[in-house]
Structures are given as C-alpha cells and as structure tokens.
Coordinates of C-alpha atoms and ligand atoms in Angstrom, one line a residue:
Chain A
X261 CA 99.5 3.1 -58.8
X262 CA 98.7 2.5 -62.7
X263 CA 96.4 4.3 -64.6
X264 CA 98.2 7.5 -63.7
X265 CA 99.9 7.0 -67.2
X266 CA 98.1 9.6 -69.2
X267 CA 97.0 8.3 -72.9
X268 CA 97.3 10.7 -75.6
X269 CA 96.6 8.4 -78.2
X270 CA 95.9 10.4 -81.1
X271 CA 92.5 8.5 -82.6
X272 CA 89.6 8.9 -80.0
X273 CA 89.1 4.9 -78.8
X274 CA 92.7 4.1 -79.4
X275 CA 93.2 1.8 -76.9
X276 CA 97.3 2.4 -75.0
X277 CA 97.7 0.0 -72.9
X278 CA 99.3 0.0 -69.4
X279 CA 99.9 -3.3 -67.2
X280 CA 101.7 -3.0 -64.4
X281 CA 102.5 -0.2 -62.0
X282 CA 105.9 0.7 -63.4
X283 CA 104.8 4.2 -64.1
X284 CA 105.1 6.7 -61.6
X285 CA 103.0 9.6 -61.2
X286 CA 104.8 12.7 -62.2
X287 CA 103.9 15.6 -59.3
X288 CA 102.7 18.6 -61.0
X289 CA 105.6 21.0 -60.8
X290 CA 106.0 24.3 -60.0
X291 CA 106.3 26.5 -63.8
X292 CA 106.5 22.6 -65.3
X293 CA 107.4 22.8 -68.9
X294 CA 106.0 21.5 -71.2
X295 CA 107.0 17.3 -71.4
X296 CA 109.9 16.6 -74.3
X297 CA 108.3 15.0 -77.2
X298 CA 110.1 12.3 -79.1
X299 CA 109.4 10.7 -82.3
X300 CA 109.6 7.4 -82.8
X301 CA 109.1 6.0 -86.6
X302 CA 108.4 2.2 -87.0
X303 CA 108.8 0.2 -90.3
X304 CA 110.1 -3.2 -91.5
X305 CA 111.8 -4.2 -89.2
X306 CA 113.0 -1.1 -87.4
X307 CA 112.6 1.6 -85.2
X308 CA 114.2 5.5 -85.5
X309 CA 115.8 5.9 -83.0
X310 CA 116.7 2.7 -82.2
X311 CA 117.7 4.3 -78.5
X312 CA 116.8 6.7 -76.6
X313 CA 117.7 8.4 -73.5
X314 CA 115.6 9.6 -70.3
X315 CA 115.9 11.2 -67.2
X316 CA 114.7 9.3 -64.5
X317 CA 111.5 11.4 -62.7
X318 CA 111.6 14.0 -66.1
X319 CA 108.2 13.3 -67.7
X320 CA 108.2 12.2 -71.9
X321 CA 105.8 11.6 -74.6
X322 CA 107.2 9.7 -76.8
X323 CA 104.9 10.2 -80.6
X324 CA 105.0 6.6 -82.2
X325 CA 104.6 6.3 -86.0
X326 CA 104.2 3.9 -88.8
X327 CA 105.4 4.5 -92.0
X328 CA 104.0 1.3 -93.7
X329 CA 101.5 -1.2 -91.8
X330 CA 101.1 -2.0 -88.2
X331 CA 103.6 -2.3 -85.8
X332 CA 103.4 -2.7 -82.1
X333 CA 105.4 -1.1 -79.5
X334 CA 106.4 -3.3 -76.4
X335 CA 108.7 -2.1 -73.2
X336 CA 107.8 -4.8 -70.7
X337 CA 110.2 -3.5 -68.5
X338 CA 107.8 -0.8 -68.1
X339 CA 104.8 -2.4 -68.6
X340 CA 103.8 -0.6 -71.8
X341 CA 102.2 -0.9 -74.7
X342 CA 100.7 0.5 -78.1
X343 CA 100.0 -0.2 -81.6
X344 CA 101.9 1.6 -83.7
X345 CA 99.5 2.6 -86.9
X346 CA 100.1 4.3 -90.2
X347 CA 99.3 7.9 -90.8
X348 CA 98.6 8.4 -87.6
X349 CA 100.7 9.3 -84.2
X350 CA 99.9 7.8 -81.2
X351 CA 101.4 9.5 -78.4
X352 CA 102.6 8.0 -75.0
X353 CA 103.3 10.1 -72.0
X354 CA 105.0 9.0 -69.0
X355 CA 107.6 9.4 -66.4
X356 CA 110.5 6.9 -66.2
X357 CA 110.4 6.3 -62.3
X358 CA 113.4 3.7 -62.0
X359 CA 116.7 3.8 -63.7
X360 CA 118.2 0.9 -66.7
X361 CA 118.0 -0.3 -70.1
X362 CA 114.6 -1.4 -71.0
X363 CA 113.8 -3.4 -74.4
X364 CA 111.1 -2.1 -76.5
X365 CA 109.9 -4.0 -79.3
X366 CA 107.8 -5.0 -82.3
X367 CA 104.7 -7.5 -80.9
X368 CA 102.7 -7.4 -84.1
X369 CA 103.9 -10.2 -86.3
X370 CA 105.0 -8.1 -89.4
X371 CA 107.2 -10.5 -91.9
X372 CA 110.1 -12.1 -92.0
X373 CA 112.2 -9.7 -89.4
X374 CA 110.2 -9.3 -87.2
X375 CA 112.1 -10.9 -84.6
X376 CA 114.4 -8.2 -84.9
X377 CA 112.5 -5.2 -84.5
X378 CA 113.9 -3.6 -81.3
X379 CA 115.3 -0.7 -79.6
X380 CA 116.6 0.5 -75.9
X381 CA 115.3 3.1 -73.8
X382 CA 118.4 4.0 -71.3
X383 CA 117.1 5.7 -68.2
X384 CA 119.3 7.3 -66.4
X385 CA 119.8 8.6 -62.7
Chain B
X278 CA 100.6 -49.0 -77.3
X279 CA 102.8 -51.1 -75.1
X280 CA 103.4 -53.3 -77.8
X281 CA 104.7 -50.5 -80.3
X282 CA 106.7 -48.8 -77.3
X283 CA 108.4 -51.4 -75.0
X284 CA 110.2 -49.6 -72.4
X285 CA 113.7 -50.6 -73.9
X286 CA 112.8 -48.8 -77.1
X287 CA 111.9 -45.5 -75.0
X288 CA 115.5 -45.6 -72.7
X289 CA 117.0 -45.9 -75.9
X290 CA 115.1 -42.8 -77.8
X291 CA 115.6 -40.9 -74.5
X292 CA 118.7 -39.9 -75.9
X293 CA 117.2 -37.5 -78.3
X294 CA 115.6 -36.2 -74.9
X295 CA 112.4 -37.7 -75.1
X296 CA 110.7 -37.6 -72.0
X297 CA 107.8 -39.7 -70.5
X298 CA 105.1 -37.6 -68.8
X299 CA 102.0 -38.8 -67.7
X300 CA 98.8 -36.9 -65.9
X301 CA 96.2 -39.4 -64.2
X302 CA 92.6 -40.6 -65.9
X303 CA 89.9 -41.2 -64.3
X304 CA 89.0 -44.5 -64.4
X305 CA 85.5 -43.4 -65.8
X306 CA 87.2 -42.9 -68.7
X307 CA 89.9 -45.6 -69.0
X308 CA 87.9 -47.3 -70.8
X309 CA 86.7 -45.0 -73.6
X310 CA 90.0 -43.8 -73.6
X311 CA 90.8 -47.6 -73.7
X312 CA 92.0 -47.9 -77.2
X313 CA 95.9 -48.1 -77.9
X314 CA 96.4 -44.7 -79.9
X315 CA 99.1 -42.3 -80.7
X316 CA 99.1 -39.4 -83.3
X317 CA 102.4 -37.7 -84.4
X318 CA 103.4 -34.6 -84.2
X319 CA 105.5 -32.3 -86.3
X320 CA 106.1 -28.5 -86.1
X321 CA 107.3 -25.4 -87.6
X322 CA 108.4 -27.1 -90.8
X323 CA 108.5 -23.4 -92.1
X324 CA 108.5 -24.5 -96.1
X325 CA 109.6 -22.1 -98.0
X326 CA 112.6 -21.1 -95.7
X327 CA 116.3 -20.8 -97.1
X328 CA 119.7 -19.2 -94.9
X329 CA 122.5 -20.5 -93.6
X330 CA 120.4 -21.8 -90.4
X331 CA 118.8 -24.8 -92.0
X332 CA 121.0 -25.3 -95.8
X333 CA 118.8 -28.2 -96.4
X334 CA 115.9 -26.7 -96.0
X335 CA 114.6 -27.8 -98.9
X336 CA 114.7 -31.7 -97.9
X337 CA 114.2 -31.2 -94.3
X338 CA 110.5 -31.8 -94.6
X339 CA 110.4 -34.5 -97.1
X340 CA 112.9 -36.4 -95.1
X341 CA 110.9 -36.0 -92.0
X342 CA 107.7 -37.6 -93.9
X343 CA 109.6 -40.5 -95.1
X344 CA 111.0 -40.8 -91.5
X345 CA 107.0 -40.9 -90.2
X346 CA 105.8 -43.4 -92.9
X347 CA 108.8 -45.4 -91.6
X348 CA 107.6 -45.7 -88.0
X349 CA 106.6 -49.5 -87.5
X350 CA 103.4 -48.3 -86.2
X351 CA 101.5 -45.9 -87.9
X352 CA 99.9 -43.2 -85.7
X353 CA 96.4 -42.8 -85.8
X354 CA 96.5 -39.2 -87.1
X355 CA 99.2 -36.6 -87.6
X356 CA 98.7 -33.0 -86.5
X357 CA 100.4 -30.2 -87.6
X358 CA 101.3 -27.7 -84.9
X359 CA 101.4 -24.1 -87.3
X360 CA 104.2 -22.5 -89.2
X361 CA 104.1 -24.8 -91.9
X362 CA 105.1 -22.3 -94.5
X363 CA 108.2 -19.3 -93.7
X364 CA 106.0 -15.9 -94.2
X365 CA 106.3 -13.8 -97.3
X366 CA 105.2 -10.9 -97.9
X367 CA 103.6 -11.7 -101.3
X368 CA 100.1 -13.4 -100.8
X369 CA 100.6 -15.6 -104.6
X370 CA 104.5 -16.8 -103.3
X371 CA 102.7 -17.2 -99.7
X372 CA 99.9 -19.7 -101.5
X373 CA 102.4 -21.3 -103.5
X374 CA 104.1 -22.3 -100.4
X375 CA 101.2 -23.8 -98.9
X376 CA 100.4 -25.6 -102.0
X377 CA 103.6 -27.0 -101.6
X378 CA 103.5 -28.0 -98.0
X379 CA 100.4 -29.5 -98.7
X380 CA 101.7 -32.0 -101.5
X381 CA 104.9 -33.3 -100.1
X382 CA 102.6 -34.4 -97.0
X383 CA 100.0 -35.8 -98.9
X384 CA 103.1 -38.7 -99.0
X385 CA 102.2 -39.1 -95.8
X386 CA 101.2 -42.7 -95.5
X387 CA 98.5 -41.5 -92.9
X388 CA 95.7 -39.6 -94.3
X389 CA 94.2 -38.6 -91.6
X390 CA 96.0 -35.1 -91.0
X391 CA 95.0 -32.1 -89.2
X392 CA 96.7 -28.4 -89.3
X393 CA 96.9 -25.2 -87.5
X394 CA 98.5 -21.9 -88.5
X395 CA 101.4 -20.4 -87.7
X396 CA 102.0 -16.8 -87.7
X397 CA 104.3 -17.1 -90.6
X398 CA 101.1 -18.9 -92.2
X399 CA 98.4 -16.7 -91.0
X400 CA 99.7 -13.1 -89.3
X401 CA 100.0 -11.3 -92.8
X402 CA 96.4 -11.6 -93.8
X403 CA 94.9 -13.1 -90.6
X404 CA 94.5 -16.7 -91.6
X405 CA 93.4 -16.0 -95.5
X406 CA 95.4 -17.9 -97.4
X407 CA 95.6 -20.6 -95.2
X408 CA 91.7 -21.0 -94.5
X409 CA 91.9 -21.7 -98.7
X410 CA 94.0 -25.0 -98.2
X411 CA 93.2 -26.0 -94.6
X412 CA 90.2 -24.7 -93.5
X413 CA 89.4 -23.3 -89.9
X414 CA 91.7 -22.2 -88.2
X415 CA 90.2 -23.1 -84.9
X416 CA 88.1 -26.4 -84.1
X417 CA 87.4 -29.3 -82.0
X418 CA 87.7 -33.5 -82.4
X419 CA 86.9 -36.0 -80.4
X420 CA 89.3 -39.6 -81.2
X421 CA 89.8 -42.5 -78.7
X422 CA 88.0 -41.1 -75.9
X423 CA 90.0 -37.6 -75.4
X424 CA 88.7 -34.5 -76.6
X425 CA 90.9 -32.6 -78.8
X426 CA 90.5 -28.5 -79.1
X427 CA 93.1 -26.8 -81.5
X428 CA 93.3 -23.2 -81.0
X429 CA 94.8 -20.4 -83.0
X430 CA 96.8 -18.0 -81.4
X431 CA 98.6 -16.3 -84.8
X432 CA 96.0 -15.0 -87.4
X433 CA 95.5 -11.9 -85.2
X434 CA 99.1 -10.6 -85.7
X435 CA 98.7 -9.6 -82.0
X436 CA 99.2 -12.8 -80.8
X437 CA 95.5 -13.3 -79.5
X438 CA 92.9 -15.7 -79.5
X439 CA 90.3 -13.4 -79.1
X440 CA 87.0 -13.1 -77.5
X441 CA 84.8 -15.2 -80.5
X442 CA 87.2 -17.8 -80.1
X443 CA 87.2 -18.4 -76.1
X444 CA 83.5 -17.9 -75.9
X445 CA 83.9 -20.8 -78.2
X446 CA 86.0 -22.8 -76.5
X447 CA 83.5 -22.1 -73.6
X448 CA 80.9 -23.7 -75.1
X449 CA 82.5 -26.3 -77.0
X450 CA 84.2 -27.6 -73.1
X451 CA 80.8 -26.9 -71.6
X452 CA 79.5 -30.2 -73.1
X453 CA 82.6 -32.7 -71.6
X454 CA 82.6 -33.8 -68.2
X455 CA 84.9 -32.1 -65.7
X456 CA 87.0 -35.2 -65.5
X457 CA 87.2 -36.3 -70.0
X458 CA 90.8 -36.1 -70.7
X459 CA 91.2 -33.1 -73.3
X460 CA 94.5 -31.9 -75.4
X461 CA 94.6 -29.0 -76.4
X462 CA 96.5 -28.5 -79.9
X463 CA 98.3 -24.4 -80.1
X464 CA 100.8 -22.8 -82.2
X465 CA 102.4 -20.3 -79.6
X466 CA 102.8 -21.8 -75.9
X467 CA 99.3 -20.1 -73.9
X468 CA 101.5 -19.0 -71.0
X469 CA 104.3 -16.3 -70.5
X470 CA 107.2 -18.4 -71.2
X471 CA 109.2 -15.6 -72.6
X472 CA 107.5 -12.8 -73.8
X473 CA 110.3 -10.4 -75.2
X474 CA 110.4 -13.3 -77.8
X475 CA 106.9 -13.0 -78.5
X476 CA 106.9 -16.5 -76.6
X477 CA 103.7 -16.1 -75.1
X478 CA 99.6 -15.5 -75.9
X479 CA 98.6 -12.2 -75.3
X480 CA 94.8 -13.2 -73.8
X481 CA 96.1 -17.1 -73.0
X482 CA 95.7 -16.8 -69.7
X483 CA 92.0 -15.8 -70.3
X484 CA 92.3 -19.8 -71.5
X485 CA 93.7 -21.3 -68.8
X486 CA 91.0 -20.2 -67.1
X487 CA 88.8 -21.9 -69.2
X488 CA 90.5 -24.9 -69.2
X489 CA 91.3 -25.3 -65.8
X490 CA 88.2 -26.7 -64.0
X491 CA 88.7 -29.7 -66.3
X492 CA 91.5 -32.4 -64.3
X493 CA 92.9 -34.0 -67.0
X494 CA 94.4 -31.3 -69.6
X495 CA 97.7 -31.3 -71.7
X496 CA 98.6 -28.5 -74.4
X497 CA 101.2 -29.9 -77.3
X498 CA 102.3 -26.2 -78.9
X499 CA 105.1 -25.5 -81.1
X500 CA 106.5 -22.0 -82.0
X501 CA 109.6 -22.2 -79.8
X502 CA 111.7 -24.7 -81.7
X503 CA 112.4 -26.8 -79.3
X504 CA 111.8 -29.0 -76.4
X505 CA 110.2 -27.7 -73.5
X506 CA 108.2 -28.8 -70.4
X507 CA 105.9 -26.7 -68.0
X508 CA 103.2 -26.8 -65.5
X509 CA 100.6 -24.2 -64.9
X510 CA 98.8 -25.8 -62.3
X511 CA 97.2 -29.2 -63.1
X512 CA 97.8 -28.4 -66.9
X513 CA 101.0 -29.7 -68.8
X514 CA 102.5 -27.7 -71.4
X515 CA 104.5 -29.1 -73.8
X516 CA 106.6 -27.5 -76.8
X517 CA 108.0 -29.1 -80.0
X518 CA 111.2 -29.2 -81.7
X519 CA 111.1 -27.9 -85.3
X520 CA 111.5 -29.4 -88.8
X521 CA 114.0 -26.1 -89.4
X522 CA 116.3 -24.9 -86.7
X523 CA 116.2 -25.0 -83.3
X524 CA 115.9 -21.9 -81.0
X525 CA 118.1 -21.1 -78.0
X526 CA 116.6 -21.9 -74.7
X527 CA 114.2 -18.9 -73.1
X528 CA 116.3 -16.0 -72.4
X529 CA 119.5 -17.9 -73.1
X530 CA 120.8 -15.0 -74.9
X531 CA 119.5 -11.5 -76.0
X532 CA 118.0 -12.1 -79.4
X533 CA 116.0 -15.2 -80.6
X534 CA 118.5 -15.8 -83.3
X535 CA 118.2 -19.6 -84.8
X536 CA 120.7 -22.0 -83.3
X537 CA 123.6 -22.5 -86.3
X538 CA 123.8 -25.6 -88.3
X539 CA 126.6 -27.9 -87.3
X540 CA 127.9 -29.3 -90.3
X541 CA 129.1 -32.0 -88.2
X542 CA 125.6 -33.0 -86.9
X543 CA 123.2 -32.4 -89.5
X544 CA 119.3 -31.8 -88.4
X545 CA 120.8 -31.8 -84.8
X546 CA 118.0 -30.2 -82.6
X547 CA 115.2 -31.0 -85.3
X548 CA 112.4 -34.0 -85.0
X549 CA 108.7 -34.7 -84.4
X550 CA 107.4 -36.4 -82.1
X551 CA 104.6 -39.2 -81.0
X552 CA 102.0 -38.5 -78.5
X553 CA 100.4 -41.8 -77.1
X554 CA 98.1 -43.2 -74.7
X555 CA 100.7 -45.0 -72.8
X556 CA 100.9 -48.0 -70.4
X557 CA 97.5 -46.7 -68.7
X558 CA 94.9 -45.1 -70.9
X559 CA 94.5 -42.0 -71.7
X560 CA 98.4 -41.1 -70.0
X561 CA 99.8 -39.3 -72.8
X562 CA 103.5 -40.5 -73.0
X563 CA 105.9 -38.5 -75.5
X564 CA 108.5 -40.1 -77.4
X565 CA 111.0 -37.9 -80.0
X566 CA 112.1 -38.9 -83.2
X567 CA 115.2 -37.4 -85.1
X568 CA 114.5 -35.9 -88.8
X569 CA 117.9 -37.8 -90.2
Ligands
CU43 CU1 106.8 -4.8 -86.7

C-alpha cells in the first residue's frame, strides 16, 4: 500500500520519506491533467500558506521551500515527511485518500519557535 | 538508603507526586549493586530563559542548587538531563549561557556532575558549543554496580541518535551481562509519547531494541517538563519535571504552550528529583523535590 507515493525530491538522493500506508494510489486517469502544484515556503517559525485545501482522491504536489536554514515538514496524519532545504524545492506528490484536518509541522529543531511552526491541510470530501 | 528515606518521609513527599517504582535485580547482582546510593536529578533548567512563563527565571536555578546542597544526604552524583541553557540563535550569547550554567552549579556541594544536551543546547550547531564546556555528548559510567549509558538524542536537529551512536551503544552493552541493572540517561523520551510535540526519538525505537534483551533497564529523560511514567515492555521510562515551566500533559491541548505561572503558587510544577537504590538493591525508587 506505501511506496506508491511518488518522490520528486528535487536533489537526486534526497531522501522523502513515507511511513505508513495513508497514501493512496491515484489510478491513472483518462486525459489526467496535469497534478496542482502548491508552494509551500518555510522560515522561522512559519509556513506560507499556513493552510491549505485538497480534494479528497485529486492528486497534489505540494513544492516545499526554505528561505533560511533547514526546516522539516511533518503530516503524521498522513504519514509524511521531508526536509525542507534552502535553495532548493523538494517536491511531494500524493493523493489525499481520506477526508480531515491534518497537522503539518516543523520536526527540525530550528530556535526558539520552533514549537510553533505549523500549518493544516483541510481535505475535503 | 533506608536510613536517608524512611517510608514516612516518602508518604509525605508523595504529595509533590513522587512515586515509588521499582523493577527486580537479580540477586547476582544485589550485591555489587549493594551499596546505598542515589544521584539527583534535575532537568531542563533552560538558563538563559525570560517570559511571562517562568518571571523568575533568573533565580529558578540557583534556588534549586541551594535546595540540592540542602538535602540531608548528599547524592552520590548529580546528572543533568539536557536543556540546560534556552537556545539562541547567536553561538557567543549561546556560550555565554553555558558558561553561566556551568558556574552557578559549580555551587553544587557535589562535585561529581555529569551533563547531556538538550536541543536548545546542542540542535543549532549539533552539540558544538556544548562539547566546549561538557564534553561528549554521548558516553557510558559504571557507579555502584549499575551501568549507566547517557545518550543524545538532540545534536542532530532531527531528533536522532543516529547510526555511530547505537552501533556504539551496541558495543558498549555487549560487554554487561544480560541480567546487570543499566539506566539509561536521555534528553527526549526514546518512545512515541507524543510526537506532534516533537515528544518522541526519531530512530529510538532502533534503541529499544538494543536495550531490550537486558532485564533490568530504566530510562530517566527530561524534555517534556513534567512528570511522567511509561512501560515499553520490561523497560521503565520515566520523565522529569523542569527547573522552568511545566508543560501540559501529552495531547492535553493543541499546542505545547508552557503551563502559566500562578502567582499564587510560585515554581508550582517545577523540581528535581532523587533516584536511589531503594529498600532492595539496585530497585531504583524516585522521590520529587520542590524548587521553592
Ligand atoms: Cu523549523
């Protein structure tokens, strides 16, 4: 069931990492287009957007960037992960497969507000 | 160590929610682990911290060494659990604040004092400044009989120990006997206990593993500001409460936002803590202390 998340990571050996099977294989569709990108910046100690809205079964890369040092980008609720690096995008494609508000968040100890680095992705029905 | 905690004394300290917890010896080792010994403990002192959470954050620490050097029984050793210094992003303000850790416990009456980073200490430049003053970051002791192993979970700013460090931990176990009594000394608890709040080790369990053919292990950790008490398997877990503010309890609410001062209880929710060898050897028994 895992490993059907695709990795795009931009850098050849950069490791995304996937842990559980809350991915679901998108089918290839007839005349598919092309998935939505969606840019995601990370610096101390936030994200832009700080929420963003899927589709539920509608395929989405979203293009994770740092704009000053490492950051990490966590959605346990979907069993996700990357580091988020400077000067270089890292793109995630998947396909929300269940409905709800799912945390992301910063999981590389970055100063003093870290703790509140977070966002919500809302998938919807 | 039934003489310095009589069972009247630990009723009465269970009121700060001190909790006795023992895990069984082998007798093969009662007697090495014979000797009546305790160390303290203290935690997440975070020097170098000012807000509205803790406004006397700049005696909190000092009065929590004169509280230790007050203890009618002075503990064999004191250990440090990581996060002795708030993080900054500037590396001289960052060594000045371990400088000045380092001085207001050198009024420690007991010299014998061991550290571990925190990642407000160590995440910013993986352990740098704080190998300057302390040293390793990871090591091994042996005292009384027990084997200690403190581990560092914080200098990778991923929250990992890494794979130099557990082959390490490998080989340093691979010399103790299945059945030696080992605590293991950590900064950030090595299980998921909540890992939205970064409450967790990202390759811990890859320790557990390591840990667990060996029957008589207990983890003291810090990180989580507070009291808290878990099982995986065999092995005990057990957090600290901080010399700064408390946290709310796992998941209690959405963000991990410090617990308010109550200007009516001062320090409420803060304190170290003694780890001893208990009325049989080698049971480690837990008692808390209040800062104030
Ligand atoms: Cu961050």
């Amino acid at each position: 069931m895992t490993g059907l998340l695709r990795r795009l990571a931009a850098g050849a050996g950069f490791a995304v990492a996937v842990c559980a099977g809350a991915i679901a294989f998108h089918a290839v569709l007839p005349m598919a287009a092309e998935p939505r990108v969606i840019r995601i910046t990370a610096k101390k100690f936030e994200y832009n957007p700080q929420k963003i809205v899927l589709k539920k079964g509608v395929p989405v890369v979203l293009e994770l960037v740092a704009l000053d040092r490492i950051h990490g980008f966590r959605i346990l609720g979907l069993g996700l992960r990357a580091d988020v690096l400077p000067d270089q995008a890292v793109r995630v494609e998947f396909t929300p497969d269940k409905a709800g508000r799912f945390v992301f968040a910063c999981d590389v100890f970055c100063g003093d507000g870290h703790e509140d680095m977070d966002g919500v992705i809302v998938v919807e029905e | 160590m039934q003489a310095q905690f009589d069972r009247r004394d630990f009723m009465k300290l269970a009121g700060y929610g001190g909790v006795v917890f023992a895990t069984g010896l082998s007798p093969a080792y009662a007697a090495a682990a014979g000797k009546d010994f305790f160390f303290v403990q203290l935690s997440d002192t975070h020097w170098g911290f000012s807000g509205p959470p803790n406004p006397e954050a700049a005696s909190t620490l000092k009065r929590a060494v004169a509280a230790v050097n007050t203890l009618p029984r002075q503990p064999d050793f004191i250990m440090f659990t990581g996060d002795l210094t708030h993080t900054t992003d500037d590396p001289k303000e960052r060594r000045r604040r371990l400088a000045e850790f380092k001085e207001i416990v050198a009024g420690l009456a007991v010299k014998n004092q061991r550290f571990i980073p925190g990642e407000h200490d160590a995440s910013l430049d993986k352990g740098e400044a704080y190998q300057e003053f302390f040293g390793r970051t990871y090591y091994a002791f042996d005292h009384a009989g027990i084997h200690f192993v403190a581990l560092d979970n914080v200098s990778d700013p991923g929250a990992k120990l890494g794979q130099a460090q557990l082959d390490w931990l490998k080989a340093d176990l691979a010399q103790i006997d299945k059945d030696r009594p080992i605590i293991v000394l950590t900064h950030r608890p090595l299980f998921d206990l909540q890992p939205e709040w970064d409450w967790a080790t990202a390759d811990g369990k890859a320790a557990i593993d390591i840990l667990t053919p060996y029957k008589n292990v207990t983890v003291f950790y810090g990180h989580i500001h507070q009291e808290h008490h878990h099982m995986t398997g065999h092995i005990a877990h057990h957090a600290a409460t901080s010399l700064i503010f408390p946290l709310p309890a796992p998941g209690a609410q959405p963000k991990r936002a410090p617990v308010a001062w109550d200007p009516a209880a001062p320090f409420k929710g803060l304190g170290f803590r003694s780890v001893g060898s208990g009325d049989a050897p080698g049971n480690p028994v837990i008692k808390q202390y209040p800062v104030a």
